[in-house]
PDB file of N, CA and C in Angstrom:
ATOM      1  N   MET A   1      -9.504  18.895 -24.262  1.00 56.00           N
ATOM      2  CA  MET A   1      -8.297  19.864 -24.432  1.00 56.00           C
ATOM      3  C   MET A   1      -8.240  19.402 -22.810  1.00 56.00           C
ATOM      4  N   ASN A   2      -9.427  18.828 -21.975  1.00 66.00           N
ATOM      5  CA  ASN A   2     -10.360  18.814 -21.312  1.00 66.00           C
ATOM      6  C   ASN A   2      -9.719  17.531 -20.365  1.00 66.00           C
ATOM      7  N   MET A   3      -9.532  16.455 -21.534  1.00 72.00           N
ATOM      8  CA  MET A   3      -9.649  15.154 -21.671  1.00 72.00           C
ATOM      9  C   MET A   3      -7.893  14.466 -21.508  1.00 72.00           C
ATOM     10  N   ASN A   4      -7.155  15.455 -22.589  1.00 86.00           N
ATOM     11  CA  ASN A   4      -5.946  15.332 -22.571  1.00 86.00           C
ATOM     12  C   ASN A   4      -5.109  16.316 -21.006  1.00 86.00           C
ATOM     13  N   TRP A   5      -5.487  16.877 -20.736  1.00 84.00           N
ATOM     14  CA  TRP A   5      -4.674  17.352 -19.645  1.00 84.00           C
ATOM     15  C   TRP A   5      -4.920  16.245 -17.926  1.00 84.00           C
ATOM     16  N   ARG A   6      -6.325  15.123 -18.313  1.00 87.00           N
ATOM     17  CA  ARG A   6      -6.193  14.590 -17.839  1.00 87.00           C
ATOM     18  C   ARG A   6      -5.739  13.651 -17.571  1.00 87.00           C
ATOM     19  N   VAL A   7      -5.169  12.970 -18.645  1.00 89.00           N
ATOM     20  CA  VAL A   7      -4.335  12.150 -19.608  1.00 89.00           C
ATOM     21  C   VAL A   7      -2.971  12.028 -18.665  1.00 89.00           C
ATOM     22  N   ILE A   8      -2.589  13.419 -19.160  1.00 89.00           N
ATOM     23  CA  ILE A   8      -0.892  13.649 -18.551  1.00 89.00           C
ATOM     24  C   ILE A   8      -1.282  13.978 -17.049  1.00 89.00           C
ATOM     25  N   VAL A   9      -2.366  14.155 -16.299  1.00 91.00           N
ATOM     26  CA  VAL A   9      -2.170  14.251 -15.049  1.00 91.00           C
ATOM     27  C   VAL A   9      -1.743  12.984 -14.220  1.00 91.00           C
ATOM     28  N   SER A  10      -3.143  12.149 -15.232  1.00 92.00           N
ATOM     29  CA  SER A  10      -2.894  10.685 -14.491  1.00 92.00           C
ATOM     30  C   SER A  10      -1.167   9.713 -15.222  1.00 92.00           C
ATOM     31  N   ALA A  11      -0.707  10.085 -15.905  1.00 92.00           N
ATOM     32  CA  ALA A  11       0.526  10.067 -16.555  1.00 92.00           C
ATOM     33  C   ALA A  11       1.465  10.426 -15.586  1.00 92.00           C
ATOM     34  N   VAL A  12       1.692  10.986 -15.080  1.00 92.00           N
ATOM     35  CA  VAL A  12       2.493  11.822 -14.840  1.00 92.00           C
ATOM     36  C   VAL A  12       2.637  11.073 -12.466  1.00 92.00           C
ATOM     37  N   ILE A  13       0.815  11.275 -12.215  1.00 92.00           N
ATOM     38  CA  ILE A  13       1.168  10.754 -11.289  1.00 92.00           C
ATOM     39  C   ILE A  13       1.209   9.001 -10.710  1.00 92.00           C
ATOM     40  N   GLU A  14       1.183   8.449 -12.271  1.00 93.00           N
ATOM     41  CA  GLU A  14       1.625   6.663 -12.472  1.00 93.00           C
ATOM     42  C   GLU A  14       2.977   6.821 -11.585  1.00 93.00           C
ATOM     43  N   LEU A  15       3.720   8.286 -13.078  1.00 90.00           N
ATOM     44  CA  LEU A  15       5.133   8.191 -13.213  1.00 90.00           C
ATOM     45  C   LEU A  15       5.431   7.957 -10.922  1.00 90.00           C
ATOM     46  N   VAL A  16       5.177   8.952 -10.706  1.00 90.00           N
ATOM     47  CA  VAL A  16       5.551   9.730  -9.112  1.00 90.00           C
ATOM     48  C   VAL A  16       5.395   7.946  -8.517  1.00 90.00           C
ATOM     49  N   VAL A  17       3.924   7.463  -8.706  1.00 89.00           N
ATOM     50  CA  VAL A  17       4.009   6.667  -7.409  1.00 89.00           C
ATOM     51  C   VAL A  17       5.393   5.027  -8.098  1.00 89.00           C
ATOM     52  N   SER A  18       5.937   5.233  -9.541  1.00 89.00           N
ATOM     53  CA  SER A  18       6.199   4.009  -9.379  1.00 89.00           C
ATOM     54  C   SER A  18       7.715   4.574  -9.054  1.00 89.00           C
ATOM     55  N   GLU A  19       7.872   5.693  -9.074  1.00 88.00           N
ATOM     56  CA  GLU A  19       9.094   6.303  -8.759  1.00 88.00           C
ATOM     57  C   GLU A  19       9.534   5.956  -6.920  1.00 88.00           C
ATOM     58  N   PHE A  20       8.633   5.990  -6.447  1.00 88.00           N
ATOM     59  CA  PHE A  20       8.147   6.705  -4.999  1.00 88.00           C
ATOM     60  C   PHE A  20       8.432   4.923  -5.033  1.00 88.00           C
ATOM     61  N   GLN A  21       8.097   4.339  -5.714  1.00 86.00           N
ATOM     62  CA  GLN A  21       7.692   2.849  -5.108  1.00 86.00           C
ATOM     63  C   GLN A  21       9.347   2.115  -4.770  1.00 86.00           C
ATOM     64  N   SER A  22      10.172   2.221  -6.294  1.00 87.00           N
ATOM     65  CA  SER A  22      11.452   1.962  -6.542  1.00 87.00           C
ATOM     66  C   SER A  22      12.239   2.307  -5.407  1.00 87.00           C
ATOM     67  N   PHE A  23      12.051   4.013  -5.054  1.00 88.00           N
ATOM     68  CA  PHE A  23      13.314   4.187  -4.311  1.00 88.00           C
ATOM     69  C   PHE A  23      12.914   4.126  -2.782  1.00 88.00           C
ATOM     70  N   SER A  24      11.671   3.974  -2.233  1.00 86.00           N
ATOM     71  CA  SER A  24      11.472   2.849  -0.921  1.00 86.00           C
ATOM     72  C   SER A  24      12.320   1.568  -1.164  1.00 86.00           C
ATOM     73  N   LEU A  25      11.987   0.882  -2.133  1.00 86.00           N
ATOM     74  CA  LEU A  25      12.242  -0.508  -2.035  1.00 86.00           C
ATOM     75  C   LEU A  25      13.800  -0.476  -2.068  1.00 86.00           C
ATOM     76  N   THR A  26      14.418   0.569  -2.688  1.00 88.00           N
ATOM     77  CA  THR A  26      15.739   0.608  -2.179  1.00 88.00           C
ATOM     78  C   THR A  26      16.369   1.225  -1.239  1.00 88.00           C
ATOM     79  N   ILE A  27      15.763   1.821  -0.611  1.00 87.00           N
ATOM     80  CA  ILE A  27      15.619   2.280   1.133  1.00 87.00           C
ATOM     81  C   ILE A  27      15.558   0.982   1.513  1.00 87.00           C
ATOM     82  N   ALA A  28      14.548   0.107   1.546  1.00 87.00           N
ATOM     83  CA  ALA A  28      14.580  -1.132   2.683  1.00 87.00           C
ATOM     84  C   ALA A  28      15.763  -2.000   2.260  1.00 87.00           C
ATOM     85  N   LYS A  29      16.612  -2.545   0.733  1.00 87.00           N
ATOM     86  CA  LYS A  29      17.429  -2.949   0.326  1.00 87.00           C
ATOM     87  C   LYS A  29      18.655  -2.360   1.334  1.00 87.00           C
ATOM     88  N   PHE A  30      18.736  -0.899   1.699  1.00 86.00           N
ATOM     89  CA  PHE A  30      20.421  -0.477   1.959  1.00 86.00           C
ATOM     90  C   PHE A  30      19.925  -1.048   3.437  1.00 86.00           C
ATOM     91  N   PHE A  31      18.730  -0.496   3.814  1.00 85.00           N
ATOM     92  CA  PHE A  31      18.678  -0.441   5.569  1.00 85.00           C
ATOM     93  C   PHE A  31      18.804  -2.308   5.713  1.00 85.00           C
ATOM     94  N   SER A  32      18.626  -3.382   5.264  1.00 84.00           N
ATOM     95  CA  SER A  32      18.262  -4.435   5.417  1.00 84.00           C
ATOM     96  C   SER A  32      19.925  -4.972   5.472  1.00 84.00           C
ATOM     97  N   MET A  33      20.535  -4.576   4.309  1.00 82.00           N
ATOM     98  CA  MET A  33      22.132  -4.455   4.106  1.00 82.00           C
ATOM     99  C   MET A  33      22.617  -4.469   5.341  1.00 82.00           C
ATOM    100  N   GLY A  34      22.206  -2.846   5.746  1.00 80.00           N
ATOM    101  CA  GLY A  34      22.469  -2.347   7.155  1.00 80.00           C
ATOM    102  C   GLY A  34      22.747  -3.023   8.328  1.00 80.00           C
ATOM    103  N   ILE A  35      21.648  -3.517   8.676  1.00 76.00           N
ATOM    104  CA  ILE A  35      20.937  -4.862   9.401  1.00 76.00           C
ATOM    105  C   ILE A  35      22.237  -5.778   9.792  1.00 76.00           C
ATOM    106  N   THR A  36      22.406  -6.544   8.447  1.00 76.00           N
ATOM    107  CA  THR A  36      23.085  -7.899   7.929  1.00 76.00           C
ATOM    108  C   THR A  36      24.471  -7.581   8.681  1.00 76.00           C
ATOM    109  N   VAL A  37      24.980  -5.876   8.276  1.00 73.00           N
ATOM    110  CA  VAL A  37      26.389  -5.431   8.327  1.00 73.00           C
ATOM    111  C   VAL A  37      26.702  -5.344   9.928  1.00 73.00           C
ATOM    112  N   ILE A  38      25.741  -5.096  10.848  1.00 68.00           N
ATOM    113  CA  ILE A  38      25.344  -4.268  12.576  1.00 68.00           C
ATOM    114  C   ILE A  38      25.679  -5.993  12.750  1.00 68.00           C
ATOM    115  N   ARG A  39      24.846  -6.873  12.258  1.00 62.00           N
ATOM    116  CA  ARG A  39      24.504  -8.322  12.800  1.00 62.00           C
ATOM    117  C   ARG A  39      26.254  -9.095  13.087  1.00 62.00           C
ATOM    118  N   HIS A  40      26.659  -8.568  11.811  1.00 65.00           N
ATOM    119  CA  HIS A  40      27.923  -9.534  11.895  1.00 65.00           C
ATOM    120  C   HIS A  40      29.388  -9.022  12.604  1.00 65.00           C
ATOM    121  N   SER A  41      29.281  -7.714  12.662  1.00 65.00           N
ATOM    122  CA  SER A  41      29.997  -6.727  13.604  1.00 65.00           C
ATOM    123  C   SER A  41      30.021  -6.832  14.871  1.00 65.00           C
ATOM    124  N   THR A  42      28.512  -7.823  15.266  1.00 60.00           N
ATOM    125  CA  THR A  42      28.433  -7.722  16.825  1.00 60.00           C
ATOM    126  C   THR A  42      28.210  -8.897  17.066  1.00 60.00           C
ATOM    127  N   LYS A  43      28.910  -9.507  16.434  1.00 59.00           N
ATOM    128  CA  LYS A  43      28.737 -11.534  16.499  1.00 59.00           C
ATOM    129  C   LYS A  43      27.424 -12.135  17.052  1.00 59.00           C
ATOM    130  N   GLY A  44      26.582 -12.017  16.343  1.00 59.00           N
ATOM    131  CA  GLY A  44      25.942 -12.371  16.486  1.00 59.00           C
ATOM    132  C   GLY A  44      24.614 -11.923  17.876  1.00 59.00           C
ATOM    133  N   SER A  45      24.636 -11.174  18.425  1.00 64.00           N
ATOM    134  CA  SER A  45      24.263 -10.597  19.414  1.00 64.00           C
ATOM    135  C   SER A  45      22.648  -9.668  18.834  1.00 64.00           C
ATOM    136  N   LEU A  46      23.130  -9.400  17.803  1.00 61.00           N
ATOM    137  CA  LEU A  46      21.619  -8.298  17.129  1.00 61.00           C
ATOM    138  C   LEU A  46      20.742  -9.751  16.672  1.00 61.00           C
ATOM    139  N   ALA A  47      21.170 -10.663  16.906  1.00 65.00           N
ATOM    140  CA  ALA A  47      20.523 -11.573  15.571  1.00 65.00           C
ATOM    141  C   ALA A  47      19.451 -12.604  16.994  1.00 65.00           C
ATOM    142  N   ARG A  48      20.622 -12.589  18.218  1.00 71.00           N
ATOM    143  CA  ARG A  48      19.753 -13.823  19.877  1.00 71.00           C
ATOM    144  C   ARG A  48      18.901 -12.130  20.059  1.00 71.00           C
ATOM    145  N   LEU A  49      18.914 -11.095  19.861  1.00 72.00           N
ATOM    146  CA  LEU A  49      18.393 -10.444  20.397  1.00 72.00           C
ATOM    147  C   LEU A  49      16.487 -10.698  19.254  1.00 72.00           C
ATOM    148  N   ASN A  50      17.125 -10.380  17.944  1.00 73.00           N
ATOM    149  CA  ASN A  50      15.608 -10.972  16.684  1.00 73.00           C
ATOM    150  C   ASN A  50      15.516 -11.748  17.400  1.00 73.00           C
ATOM    151  N   ALA A  51      15.776 -12.890  17.382  1.00 75.00           N
ATOM    152  CA  ALA A  51      14.820 -14.085  18.016  1.00 75.00           C
ATOM    153  C   ALA A  51      14.541 -13.706  18.647  1.00 75.00           C
ATOM    154  N   GLY A  52      14.880 -13.330  19.997  1.00 74.00           N
ATOM    155  CA  GLY A  52      14.308 -12.830  21.149  1.00 74.00           C
ATOM    156  C   GLY A  52      12.610 -12.469  20.807  1.00 74.00           C
ATOM    157  N   LEU A  53      12.635 -11.145  20.051  1.00 72.00           N
ATOM    158  CA  LEU A  53      12.096 -10.142  19.368  1.00 72.00           C
ATOM    159  C   LEU A  53      11.069 -11.120  18.558  1.00 72.00           C
ATOM    160  N   ARG A  54      11.482 -11.918  17.855  1.00 72.00           N
ATOM    161  CA  ARG A  54       9.997 -13.026  16.836  1.00 72.00           C
ATOM    162  C   ARG A  54       9.150 -13.599  18.409  1.00 72.00           C
ATOM    163  N   GLU A  55      10.404 -14.583  19.226  1.00 72.00           N
ATOM    164  CA  GLU A  55       9.463 -15.528  19.916  1.00 72.00           C
ATOM    165  C   GLU A  55       8.181 -14.352  20.588  1.00 72.00           C
ATOM    166  N   CYS A  56       8.516 -13.128  21.240  1.00 72.00           N
ATOM    167  CA  CYS A  56       7.566 -12.113  22.372  1.00 72.00           C
ATOM    168  C   CYS A  56       6.860 -12.078  21.007  1.00 72.00           C
ATOM    169  N   GLY A  57       7.008 -11.966  19.596  1.00 63.00           N
ATOM    170  CA  GLY A  57       5.671 -11.276  18.734  1.00 63.00           C
ATOM    171  C   GLY A  57       4.789 -12.205  18.324  1.00 63.00           C
ATOM    172  N   GLY A  58       5.478 -13.919  18.631  1.00 53.00           N
ATOM    173  CA  GLY A  58       4.197 -15.077  18.302  1.00 53.00           C
ATOM    174  C   GLY A  58       4.038 -15.143  18.827  1.00 53.00           C
ATOM    175  N   ALA A  59       4.465 -14.881  20.570  1.00 49.00           N
ATOM    176  CA  ALA A  59       3.821 -15.602  21.510  1.00 49.00           C
ATOM    177  C   ALA A  59       2.290 -14.287  21.346  1.00 49.00           C
ATOM    178  N   ALA A  60       2.675 -12.979  21.761  1.00 45.00           N
ATOM    179  CA  ALA A  60       1.131 -12.527  21.479  1.00 45.00           C
ATOM    180  C   ALA A  60       0.420 -12.597  20.272  1.00 45.00           C
TER     181      ALA A  60
END
């Protein structure tokens, strides 16, 4: 009985972890889509800001 309980618990943990990973991946996709929309609506000013931040990060 004890062994079966461990198998069930580990299966539930794996399910929760995989669900969380796919959920966070979906959130990341929506976030990057939002950034793309903002970038287009601001006519590249955010893209220039991103490039500047990358240069600062690369120099550091």
